[in-house]
mmCIF file of C-alpha atoms in Angstrom:
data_model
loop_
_atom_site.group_PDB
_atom_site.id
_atom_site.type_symbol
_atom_site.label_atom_id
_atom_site.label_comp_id
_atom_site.label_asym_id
_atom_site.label_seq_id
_atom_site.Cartn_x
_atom_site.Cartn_y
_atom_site.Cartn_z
ATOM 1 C CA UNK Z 1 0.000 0.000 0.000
ATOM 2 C CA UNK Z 2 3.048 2.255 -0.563
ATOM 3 C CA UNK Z 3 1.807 3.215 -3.371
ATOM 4 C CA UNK Z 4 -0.918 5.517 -1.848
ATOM 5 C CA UNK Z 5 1.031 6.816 0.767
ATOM 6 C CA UNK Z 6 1.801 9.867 -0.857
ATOM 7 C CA UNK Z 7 -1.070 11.434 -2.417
ATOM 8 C CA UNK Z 8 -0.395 12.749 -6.244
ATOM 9 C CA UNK Z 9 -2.211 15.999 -7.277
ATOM 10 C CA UNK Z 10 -5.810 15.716 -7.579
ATOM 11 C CA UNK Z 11 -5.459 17.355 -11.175
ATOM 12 C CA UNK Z 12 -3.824 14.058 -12.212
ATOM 13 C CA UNK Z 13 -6.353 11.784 -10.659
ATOM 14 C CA UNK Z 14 -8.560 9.996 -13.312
ATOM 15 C CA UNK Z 15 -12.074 10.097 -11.383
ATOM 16 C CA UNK Z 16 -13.442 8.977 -14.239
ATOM 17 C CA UNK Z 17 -11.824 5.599 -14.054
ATOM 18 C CA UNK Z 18 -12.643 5.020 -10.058
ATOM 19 C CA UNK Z 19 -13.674 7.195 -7.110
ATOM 20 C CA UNK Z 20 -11.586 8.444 -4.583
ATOM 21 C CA UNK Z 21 -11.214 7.234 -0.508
ATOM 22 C CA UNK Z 22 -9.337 8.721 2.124
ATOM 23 C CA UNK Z 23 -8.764 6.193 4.910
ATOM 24 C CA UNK Z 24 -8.230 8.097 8.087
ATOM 25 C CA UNK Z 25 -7.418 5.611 11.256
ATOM 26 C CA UNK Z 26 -4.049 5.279 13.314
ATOM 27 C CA UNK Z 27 -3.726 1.573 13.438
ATOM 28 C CA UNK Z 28 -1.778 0.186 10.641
ATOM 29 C CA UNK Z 29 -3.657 -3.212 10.321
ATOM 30 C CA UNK Z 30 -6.825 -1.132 9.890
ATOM 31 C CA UNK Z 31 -5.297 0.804 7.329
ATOM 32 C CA UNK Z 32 -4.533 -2.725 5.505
ATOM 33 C CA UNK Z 33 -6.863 -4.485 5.733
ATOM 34 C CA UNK Z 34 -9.698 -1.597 4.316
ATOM 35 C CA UNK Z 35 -6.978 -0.426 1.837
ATOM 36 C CA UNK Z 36 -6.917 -3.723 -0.010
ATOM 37 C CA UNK Z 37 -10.234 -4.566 0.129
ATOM 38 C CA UNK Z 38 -11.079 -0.880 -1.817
ATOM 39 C CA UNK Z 39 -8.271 -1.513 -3.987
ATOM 40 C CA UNK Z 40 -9.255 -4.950 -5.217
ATOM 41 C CA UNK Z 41 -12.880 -3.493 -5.589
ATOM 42 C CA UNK Z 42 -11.480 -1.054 -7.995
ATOM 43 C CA UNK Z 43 -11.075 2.305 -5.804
ATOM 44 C CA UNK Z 44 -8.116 4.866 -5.802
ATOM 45 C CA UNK Z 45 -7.412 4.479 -2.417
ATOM 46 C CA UNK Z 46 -5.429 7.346 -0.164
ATOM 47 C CA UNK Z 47 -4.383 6.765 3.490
ATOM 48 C CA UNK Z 48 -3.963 8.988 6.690
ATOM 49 C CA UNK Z 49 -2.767 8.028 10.139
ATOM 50 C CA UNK Z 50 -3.590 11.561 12.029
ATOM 51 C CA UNK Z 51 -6.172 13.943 11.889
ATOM 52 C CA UNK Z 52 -3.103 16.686 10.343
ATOM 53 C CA UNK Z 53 -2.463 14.689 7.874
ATOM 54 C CA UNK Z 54 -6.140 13.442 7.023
ATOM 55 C CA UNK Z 55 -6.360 17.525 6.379
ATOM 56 C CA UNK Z 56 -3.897 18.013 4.132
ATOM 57 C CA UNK Z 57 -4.606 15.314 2.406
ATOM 58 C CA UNK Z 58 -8.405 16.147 1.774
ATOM 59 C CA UNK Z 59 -7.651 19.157 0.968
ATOM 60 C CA UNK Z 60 -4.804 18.345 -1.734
ATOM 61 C CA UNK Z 61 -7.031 15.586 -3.263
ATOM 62 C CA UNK Z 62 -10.474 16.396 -2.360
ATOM 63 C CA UNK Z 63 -11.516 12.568 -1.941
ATOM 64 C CA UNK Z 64 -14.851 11.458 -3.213
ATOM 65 C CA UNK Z 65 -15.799 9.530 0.407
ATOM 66 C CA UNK Z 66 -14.179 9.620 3.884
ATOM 67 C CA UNK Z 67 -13.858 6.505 6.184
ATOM 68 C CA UNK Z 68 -12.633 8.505 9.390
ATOM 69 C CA UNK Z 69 -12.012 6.675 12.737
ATOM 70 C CA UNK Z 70 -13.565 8.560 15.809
ATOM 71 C CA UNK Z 71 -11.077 8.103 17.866
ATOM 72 C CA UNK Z 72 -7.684 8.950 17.136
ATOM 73 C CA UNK Z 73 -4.410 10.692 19.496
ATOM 74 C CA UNK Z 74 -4.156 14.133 19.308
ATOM 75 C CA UNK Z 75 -6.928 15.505 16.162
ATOM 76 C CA UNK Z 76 -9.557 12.814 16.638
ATOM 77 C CA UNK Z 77 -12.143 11.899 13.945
ATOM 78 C CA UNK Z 78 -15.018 14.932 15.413
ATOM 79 C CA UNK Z 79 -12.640 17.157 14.840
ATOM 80 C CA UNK Z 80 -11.321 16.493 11.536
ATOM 81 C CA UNK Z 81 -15.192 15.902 10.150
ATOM 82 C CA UNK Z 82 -15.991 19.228 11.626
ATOM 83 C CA UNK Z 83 -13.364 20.772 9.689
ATOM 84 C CA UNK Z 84 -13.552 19.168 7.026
ATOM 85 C CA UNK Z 85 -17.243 20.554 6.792
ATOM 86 C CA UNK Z 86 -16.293 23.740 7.580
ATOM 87 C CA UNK Z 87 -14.090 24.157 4.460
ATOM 88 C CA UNK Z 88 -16.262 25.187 0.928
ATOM 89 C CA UNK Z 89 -13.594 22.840 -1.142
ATOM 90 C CA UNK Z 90 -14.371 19.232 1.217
ATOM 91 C CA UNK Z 91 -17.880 20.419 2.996
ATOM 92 C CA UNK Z 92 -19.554 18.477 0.468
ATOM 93 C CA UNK Z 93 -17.578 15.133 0.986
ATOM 94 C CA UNK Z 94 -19.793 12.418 2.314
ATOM 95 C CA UNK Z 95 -17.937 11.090 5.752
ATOM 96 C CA UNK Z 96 -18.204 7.497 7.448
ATOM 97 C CA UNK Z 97 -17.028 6.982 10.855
ATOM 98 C CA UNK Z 98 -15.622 4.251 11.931
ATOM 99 C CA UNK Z 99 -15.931 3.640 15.905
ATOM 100 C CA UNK Z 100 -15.831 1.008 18.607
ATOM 101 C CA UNK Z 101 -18.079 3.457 20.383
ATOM 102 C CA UNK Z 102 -21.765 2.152 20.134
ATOM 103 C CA UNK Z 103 -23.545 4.389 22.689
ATOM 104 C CA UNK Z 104 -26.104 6.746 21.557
ATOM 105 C CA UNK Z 105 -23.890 10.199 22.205
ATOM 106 C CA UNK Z 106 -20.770 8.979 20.560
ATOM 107 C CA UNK Z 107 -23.114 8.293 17.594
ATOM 108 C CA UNK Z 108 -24.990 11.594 18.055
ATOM 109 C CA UNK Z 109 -21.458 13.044 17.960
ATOM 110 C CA UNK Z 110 -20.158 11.513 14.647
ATOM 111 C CA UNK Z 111 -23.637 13.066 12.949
ATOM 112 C CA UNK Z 112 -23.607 16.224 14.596
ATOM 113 C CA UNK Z 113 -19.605 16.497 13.583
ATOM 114 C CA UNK Z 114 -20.907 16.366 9.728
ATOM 115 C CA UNK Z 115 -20.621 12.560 9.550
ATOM 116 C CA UNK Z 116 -23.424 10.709 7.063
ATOM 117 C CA UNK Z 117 -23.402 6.924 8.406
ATOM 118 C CA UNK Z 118 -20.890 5.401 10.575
ATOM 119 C CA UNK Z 119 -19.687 1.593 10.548
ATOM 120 C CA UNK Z 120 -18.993 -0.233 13.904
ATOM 121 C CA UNK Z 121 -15.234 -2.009 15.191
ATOM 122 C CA UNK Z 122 -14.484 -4.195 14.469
ATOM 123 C CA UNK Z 123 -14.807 -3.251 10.613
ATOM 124 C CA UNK Z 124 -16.346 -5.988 7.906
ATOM 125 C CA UNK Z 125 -15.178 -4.720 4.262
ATOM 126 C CA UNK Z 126 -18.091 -5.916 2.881
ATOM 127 C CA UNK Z 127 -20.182 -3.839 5.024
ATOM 128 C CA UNK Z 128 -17.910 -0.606 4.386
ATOM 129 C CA UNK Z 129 -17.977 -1.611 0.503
ATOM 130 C CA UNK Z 130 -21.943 -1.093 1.138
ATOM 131 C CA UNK Z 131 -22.593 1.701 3.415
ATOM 132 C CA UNK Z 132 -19.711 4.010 0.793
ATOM 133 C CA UNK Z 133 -21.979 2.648 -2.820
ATOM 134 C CA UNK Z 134 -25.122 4.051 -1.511
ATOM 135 C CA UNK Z 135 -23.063 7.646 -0.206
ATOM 136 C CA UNK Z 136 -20.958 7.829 -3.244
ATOM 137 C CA UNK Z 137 -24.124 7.827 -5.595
ATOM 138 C CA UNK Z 138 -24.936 11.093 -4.024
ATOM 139 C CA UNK Z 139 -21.776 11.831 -4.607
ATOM 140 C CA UNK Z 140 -20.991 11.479 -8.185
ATOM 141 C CA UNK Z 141 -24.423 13.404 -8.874
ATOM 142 C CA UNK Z 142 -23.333 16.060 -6.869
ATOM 143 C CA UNK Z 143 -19.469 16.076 -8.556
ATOM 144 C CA UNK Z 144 -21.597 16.136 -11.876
ATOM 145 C CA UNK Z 145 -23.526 19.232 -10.939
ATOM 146 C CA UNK Z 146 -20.336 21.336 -9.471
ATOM 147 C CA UNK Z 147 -18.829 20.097 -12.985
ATOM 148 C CA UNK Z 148 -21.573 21.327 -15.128
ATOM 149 C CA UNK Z 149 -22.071 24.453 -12.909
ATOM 150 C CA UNK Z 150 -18.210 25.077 -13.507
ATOM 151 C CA UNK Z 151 -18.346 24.394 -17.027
ATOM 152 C CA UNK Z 152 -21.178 27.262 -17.744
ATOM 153 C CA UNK Z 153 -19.456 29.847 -15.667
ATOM 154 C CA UNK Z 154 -16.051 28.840 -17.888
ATOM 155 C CA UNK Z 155 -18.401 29.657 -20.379
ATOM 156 C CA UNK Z 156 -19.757 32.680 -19.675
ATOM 157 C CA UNK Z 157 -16.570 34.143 -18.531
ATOM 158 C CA UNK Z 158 -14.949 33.476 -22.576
ATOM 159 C CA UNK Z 159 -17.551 35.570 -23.717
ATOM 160 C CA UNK Z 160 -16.720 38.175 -21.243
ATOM 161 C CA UNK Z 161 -20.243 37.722 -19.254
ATOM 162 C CA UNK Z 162 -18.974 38.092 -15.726
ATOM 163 C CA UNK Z 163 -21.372 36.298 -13.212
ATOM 164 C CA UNK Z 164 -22.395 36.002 -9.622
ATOM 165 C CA UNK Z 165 -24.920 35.130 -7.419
ATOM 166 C CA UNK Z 166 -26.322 37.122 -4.769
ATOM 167 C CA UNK Z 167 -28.213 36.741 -2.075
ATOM 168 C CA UNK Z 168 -30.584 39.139 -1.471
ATOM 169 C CA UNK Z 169 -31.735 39.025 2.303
ATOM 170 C CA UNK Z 170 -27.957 40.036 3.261
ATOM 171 C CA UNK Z 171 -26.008 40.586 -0.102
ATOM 172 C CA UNK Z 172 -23.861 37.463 0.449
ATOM 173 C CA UNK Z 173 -21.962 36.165 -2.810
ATOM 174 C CA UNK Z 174 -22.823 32.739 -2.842
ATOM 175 C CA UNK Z 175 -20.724 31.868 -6.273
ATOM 176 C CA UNK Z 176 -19.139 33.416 -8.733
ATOM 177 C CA UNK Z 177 -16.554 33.512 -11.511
ATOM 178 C CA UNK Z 178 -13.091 33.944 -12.041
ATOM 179 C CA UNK Z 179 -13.454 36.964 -13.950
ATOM 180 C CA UNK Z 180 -16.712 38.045 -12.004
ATOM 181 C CA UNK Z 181 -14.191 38.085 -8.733
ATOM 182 C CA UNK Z 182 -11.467 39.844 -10.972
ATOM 183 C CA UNK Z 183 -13.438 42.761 -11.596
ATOM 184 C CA UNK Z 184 -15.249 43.195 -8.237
ATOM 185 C CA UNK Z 185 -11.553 43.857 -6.848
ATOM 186 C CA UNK Z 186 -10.718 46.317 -9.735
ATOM 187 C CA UNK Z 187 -13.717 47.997 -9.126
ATOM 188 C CA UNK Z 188 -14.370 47.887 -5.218
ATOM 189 C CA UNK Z 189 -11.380 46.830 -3.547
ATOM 190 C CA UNK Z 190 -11.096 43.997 -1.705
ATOM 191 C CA UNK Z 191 -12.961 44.402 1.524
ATOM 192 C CA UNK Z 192 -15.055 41.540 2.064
ATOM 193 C CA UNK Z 193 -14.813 38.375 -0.080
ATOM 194 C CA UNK Z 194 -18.018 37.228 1.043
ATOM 195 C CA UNK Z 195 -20.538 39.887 0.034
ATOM 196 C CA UNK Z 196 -21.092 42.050 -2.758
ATOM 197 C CA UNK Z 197 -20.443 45.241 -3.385
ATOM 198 C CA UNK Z 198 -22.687 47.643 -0.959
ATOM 199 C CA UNK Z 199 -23.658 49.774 -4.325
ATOM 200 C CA UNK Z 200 -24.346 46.523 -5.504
ATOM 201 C CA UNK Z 201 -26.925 44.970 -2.390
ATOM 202 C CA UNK Z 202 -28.300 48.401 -2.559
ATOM 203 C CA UNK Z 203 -29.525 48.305 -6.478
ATOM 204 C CA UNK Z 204 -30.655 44.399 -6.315
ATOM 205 C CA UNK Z 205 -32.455 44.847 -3.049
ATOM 206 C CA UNK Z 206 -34.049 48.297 -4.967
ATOM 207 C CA UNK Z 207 -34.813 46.033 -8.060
ATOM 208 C CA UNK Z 208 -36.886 43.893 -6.146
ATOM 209 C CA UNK Z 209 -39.752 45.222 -5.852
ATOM 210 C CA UNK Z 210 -40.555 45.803 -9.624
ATOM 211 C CA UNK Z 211 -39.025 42.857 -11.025
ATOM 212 C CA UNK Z 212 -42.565 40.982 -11.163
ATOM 213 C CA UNK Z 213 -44.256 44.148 -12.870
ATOM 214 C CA UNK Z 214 -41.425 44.349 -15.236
ATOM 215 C CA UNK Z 215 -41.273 40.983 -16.102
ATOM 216 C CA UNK Z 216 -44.862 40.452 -17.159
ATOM 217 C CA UNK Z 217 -44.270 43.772 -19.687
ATOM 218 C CA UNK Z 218 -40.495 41.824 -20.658
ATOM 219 C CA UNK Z 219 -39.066 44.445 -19.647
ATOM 220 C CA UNK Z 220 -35.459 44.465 -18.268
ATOM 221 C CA UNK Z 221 -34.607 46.268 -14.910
ATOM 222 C CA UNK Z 222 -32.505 49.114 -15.008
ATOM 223 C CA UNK Z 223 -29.180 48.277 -15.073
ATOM 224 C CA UNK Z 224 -26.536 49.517 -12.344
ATOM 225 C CA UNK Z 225 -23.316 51.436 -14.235
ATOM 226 C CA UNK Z 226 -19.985 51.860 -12.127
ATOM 227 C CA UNK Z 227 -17.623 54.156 -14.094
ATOM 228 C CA UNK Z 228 -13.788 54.045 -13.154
ATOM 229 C CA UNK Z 229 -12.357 56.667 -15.325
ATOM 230 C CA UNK Z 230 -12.451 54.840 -19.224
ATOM 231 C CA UNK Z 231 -13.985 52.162 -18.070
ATOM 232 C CA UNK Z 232 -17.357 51.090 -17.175
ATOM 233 C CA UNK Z 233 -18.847 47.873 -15.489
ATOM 234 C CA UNK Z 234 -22.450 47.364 -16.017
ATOM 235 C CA UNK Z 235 -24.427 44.900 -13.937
ATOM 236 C CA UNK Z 236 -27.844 43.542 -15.301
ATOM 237 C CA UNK Z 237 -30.175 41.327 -13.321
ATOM 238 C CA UNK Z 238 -31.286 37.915 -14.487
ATOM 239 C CA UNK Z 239 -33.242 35.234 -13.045
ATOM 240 C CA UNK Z 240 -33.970 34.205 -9.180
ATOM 241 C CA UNK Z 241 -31.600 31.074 -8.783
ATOM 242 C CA UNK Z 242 -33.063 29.999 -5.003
ATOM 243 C CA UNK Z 243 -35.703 29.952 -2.758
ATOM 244 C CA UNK Z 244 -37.750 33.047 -2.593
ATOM 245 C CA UNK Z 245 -37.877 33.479 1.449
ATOM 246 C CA UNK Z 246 -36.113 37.225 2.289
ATOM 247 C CA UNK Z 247 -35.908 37.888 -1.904
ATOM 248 C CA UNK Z 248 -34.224 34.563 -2.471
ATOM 249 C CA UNK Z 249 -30.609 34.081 -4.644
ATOM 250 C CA UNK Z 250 -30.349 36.216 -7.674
ATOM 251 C CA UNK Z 251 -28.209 36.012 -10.662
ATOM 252 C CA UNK Z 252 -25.894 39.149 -12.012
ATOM 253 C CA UNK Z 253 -23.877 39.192 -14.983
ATOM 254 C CA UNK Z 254 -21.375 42.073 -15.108
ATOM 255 C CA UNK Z 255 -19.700 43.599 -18.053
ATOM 256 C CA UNK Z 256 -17.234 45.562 -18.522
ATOM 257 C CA UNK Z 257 -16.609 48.527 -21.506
ATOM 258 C CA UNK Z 258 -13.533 50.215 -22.302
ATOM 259 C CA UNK Z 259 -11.609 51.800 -24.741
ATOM 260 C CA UNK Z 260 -9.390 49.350 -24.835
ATOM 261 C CA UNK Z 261 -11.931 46.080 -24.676
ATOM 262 C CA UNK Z 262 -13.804 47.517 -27.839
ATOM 263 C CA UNK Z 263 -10.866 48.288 -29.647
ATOM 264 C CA UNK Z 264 -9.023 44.350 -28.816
ATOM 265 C CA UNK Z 265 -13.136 43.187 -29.724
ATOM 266 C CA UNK Z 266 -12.934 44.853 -33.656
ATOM 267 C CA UNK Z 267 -8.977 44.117 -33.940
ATOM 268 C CA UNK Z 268 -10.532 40.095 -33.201
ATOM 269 C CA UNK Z 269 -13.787 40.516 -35.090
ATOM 270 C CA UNK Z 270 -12.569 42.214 -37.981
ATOM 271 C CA UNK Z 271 -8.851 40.490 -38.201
ATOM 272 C CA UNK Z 272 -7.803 44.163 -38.225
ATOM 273 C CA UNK Z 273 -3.755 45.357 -37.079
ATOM 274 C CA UNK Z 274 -3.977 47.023 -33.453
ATOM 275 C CA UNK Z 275 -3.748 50.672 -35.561
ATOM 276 C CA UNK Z 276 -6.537 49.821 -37.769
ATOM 277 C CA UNK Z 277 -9.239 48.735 -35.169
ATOM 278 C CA UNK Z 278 -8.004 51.759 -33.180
ATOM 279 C CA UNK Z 279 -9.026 54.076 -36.577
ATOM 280 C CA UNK Z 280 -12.313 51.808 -37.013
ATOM 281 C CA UNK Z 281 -13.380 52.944 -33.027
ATOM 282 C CA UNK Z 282 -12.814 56.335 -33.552
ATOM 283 C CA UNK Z 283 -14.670 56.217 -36.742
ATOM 284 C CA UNK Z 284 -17.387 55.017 -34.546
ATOM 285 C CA UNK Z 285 -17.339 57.783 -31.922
ATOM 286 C CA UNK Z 286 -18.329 60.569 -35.027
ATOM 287 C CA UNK Z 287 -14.565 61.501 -35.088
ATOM 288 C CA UNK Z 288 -12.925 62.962 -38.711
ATOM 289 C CA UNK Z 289 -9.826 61.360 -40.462
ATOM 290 C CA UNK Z 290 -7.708 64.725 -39.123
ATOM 291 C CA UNK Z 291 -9.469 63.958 -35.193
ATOM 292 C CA UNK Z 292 -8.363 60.787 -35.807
ATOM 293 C CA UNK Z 293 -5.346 61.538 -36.672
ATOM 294 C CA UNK Z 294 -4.762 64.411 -33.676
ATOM 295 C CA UNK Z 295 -5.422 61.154 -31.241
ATOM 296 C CA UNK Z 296 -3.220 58.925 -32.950
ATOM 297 C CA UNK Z 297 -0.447 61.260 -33.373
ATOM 298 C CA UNK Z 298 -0.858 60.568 -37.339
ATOM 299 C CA UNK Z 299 -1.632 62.537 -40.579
ATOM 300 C CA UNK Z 300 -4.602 62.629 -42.215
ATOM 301 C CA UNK Z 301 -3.561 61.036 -45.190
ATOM 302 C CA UNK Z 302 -2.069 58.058 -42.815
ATOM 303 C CA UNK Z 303 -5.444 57.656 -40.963
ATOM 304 C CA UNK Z 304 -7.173 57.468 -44.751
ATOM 305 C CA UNK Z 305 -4.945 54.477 -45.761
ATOM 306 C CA UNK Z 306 -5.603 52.767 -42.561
ATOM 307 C CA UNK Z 307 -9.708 52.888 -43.409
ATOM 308 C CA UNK Z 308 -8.948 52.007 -47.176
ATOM 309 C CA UNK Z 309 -7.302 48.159 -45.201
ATOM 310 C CA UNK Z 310 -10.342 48.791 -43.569
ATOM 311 C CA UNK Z 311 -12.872 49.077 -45.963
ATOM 312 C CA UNK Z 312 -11.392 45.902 -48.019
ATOM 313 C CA UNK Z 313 -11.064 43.771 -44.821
ATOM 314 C CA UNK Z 314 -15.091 44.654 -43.817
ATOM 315 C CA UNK Z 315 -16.342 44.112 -47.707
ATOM 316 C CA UNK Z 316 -17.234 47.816 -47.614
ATOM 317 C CA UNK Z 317 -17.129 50.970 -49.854
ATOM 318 C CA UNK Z 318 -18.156 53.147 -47.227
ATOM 319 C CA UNK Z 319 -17.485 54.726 -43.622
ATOM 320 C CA UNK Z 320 -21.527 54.750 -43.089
ATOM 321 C CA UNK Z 321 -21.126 51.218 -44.298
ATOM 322 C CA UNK Z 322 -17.859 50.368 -42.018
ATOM 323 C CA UNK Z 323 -19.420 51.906 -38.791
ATOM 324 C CA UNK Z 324 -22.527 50.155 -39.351
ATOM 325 C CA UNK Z 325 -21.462 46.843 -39.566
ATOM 326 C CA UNK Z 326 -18.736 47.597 -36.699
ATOM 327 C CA UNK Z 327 -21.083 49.075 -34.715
ATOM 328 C CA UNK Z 328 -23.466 45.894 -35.271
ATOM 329 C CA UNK Z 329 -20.581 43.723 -34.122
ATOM 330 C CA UNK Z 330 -19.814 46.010 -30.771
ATOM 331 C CA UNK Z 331 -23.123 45.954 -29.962
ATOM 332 C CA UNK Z 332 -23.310 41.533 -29.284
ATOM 333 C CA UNK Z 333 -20.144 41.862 -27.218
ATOM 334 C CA UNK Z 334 -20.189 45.172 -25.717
ATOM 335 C CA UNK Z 335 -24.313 46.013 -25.509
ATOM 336 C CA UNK Z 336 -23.536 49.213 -23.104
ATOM 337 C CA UNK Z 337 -21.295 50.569 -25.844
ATOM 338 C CA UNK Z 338 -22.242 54.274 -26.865
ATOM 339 C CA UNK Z 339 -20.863 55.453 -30.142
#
């Protein structure tokens, strides 16, 4: 059982091939004895003698299923559940104790500690094999849904949809995205991880009250704006996510305009150089080839053979025709863009 000793990553763990057990006791011929029964049953089996190590362990791997002895020296098994549950990355991991304590408030304890069944000393494999199957079903589903759920938010953070949820009794974030929490600290700091924005509780919990009226005319709330010098983060309210008791979980999706997110947005659309989607924006705003050219620090004739590449590269004739179909482009990635 060397071999699972030393835990590898968890990104290198194939959990499509077998789920995950952390075996947490501090007798060795425990260890043994469960470790080869999982491993001929076809688990990835990890091992822990202390309630540290069970810990660091968890938390490096994030097992599918603990088996966690009550009663260890030092860190014993109520102790490392409770923690366990008190961490977002493990508190979903189903836990089975394994004790030689049978009376009612030692088995009170292993539940209250976060534990979801608990197997009695001296352990039967077979029995453990059956308790973990039904526990890891729940499991799986639930691994599934975090996957999914992780997979949309990847999703919606490519397109540059930044997205959150919210809850609306006390403004507490309950998820959000990578670039969601990127631009809350550009924006706001980095006070408090946990909850939005106060500007932002403020305008949700003000949205409230009209969103049934407004949604029966489909019509979208107003929108909350947050202007840092060039750039602007709009936040738009979608649909409730959670229960509706003290205004329920709501879903935001931020985005963000700038000068310099429009510009990289035509240089991509249009396969345009850096200096010819910066001439294209411009065009946009209303500006003239010798404006342009006072911005750029270029002539007017330079500015005019940048819009000819232009023209060619859009399939028009015409700025009209450029800044239309520019303009149509800006508006599905940027929508709060104002030419």
């Amino acid at each position: 059982m060397n071999s699972a000793a030393t835990p590898a990553p968890a990104a290198v763990m194939d959990r499509a091939q077998s789920d995950l057990v952390l075996i947490v006791d501090d007798v060795p011929d425990n260890l043994a004895m469960l470790h080869d029964a999982l491993d001929e049953s076809g688990y990835t089996v990890l091992v822990a003698t202390s309630g540290e190590t069970a810990l660091a362990r968890a938390a490096q791997a994030v097992p599918d299923v603990v088996l966690l002895d009550a009663m260890m020296p030092g860190m014993d098994g109520f102790e490392v559940a409770r923690r366990l549950k008190s961490l977002p990355a493990t508190a979903h991991i189903p836990i089975i104790f394994m004790t030689g304590l049978t009376e009612t408030e030692h088995l009170e304890a292993a539940l209250a500690a976060g534990g979801v069944d608990y197997v009695t000393k001296p352990i039967k494999p077979r029995e453990v094999l059956a308790r973990m199957n039904v526990h890891l079903q729940g499991a799986r589903r639930a691994r599934q849904e975090v996957r999914q759920a992780g997979q949309a938010r990847n999703a919606l953070d490519a397109f540059g949809y930044a997205s959150l949820t919210v809850r609306a009794a006390d403004g507490r974030l309950m998820w959000q995205t990578a670039l969601a929490r990127t631009l809350l600290r550009d924006y706001f700091g980095a006070a408090d991880a946990h909850h939005a924005p106060a500007p932002v509780i403020d305008w949700l919990q003000a949205q409230l009250p009209q969103v049934p009226a407004l949604a029966a005319q489909q019509i979208e709330p107003p929108r909350l704006v947050i202007e840092r010098g060039a750039r602007r983060l709009s936040f738009s309210l979608h649909q409730q996510t959670g229960d509706s008791e003290g205004g329920g979980d709501w879903l935001i999706v931020m985005r963000e305009v700038s000068d310099a997110a429009v510009i990289e947005a035509l240089a991509l659309g249009f396969k345009l150089t850096a200096r010819e989607a910066e001439v294209l924006y411009w065009l946009l705003k209303g500006k003239t080839n010798r404006d342009i050219g006072d911005i750029l620090g270029s002539s007017p004739a330079t500015v005019k053979k940048h819009l000819e590449r232009v023209y060619v590269k859009l399939g028009v004739e015409t700025r009209t025709a450029a800044a239309g179909i520019a303009m149509a482009r800006i508006r599905q990635t940027h929508p709060q863009f104002e030419g």
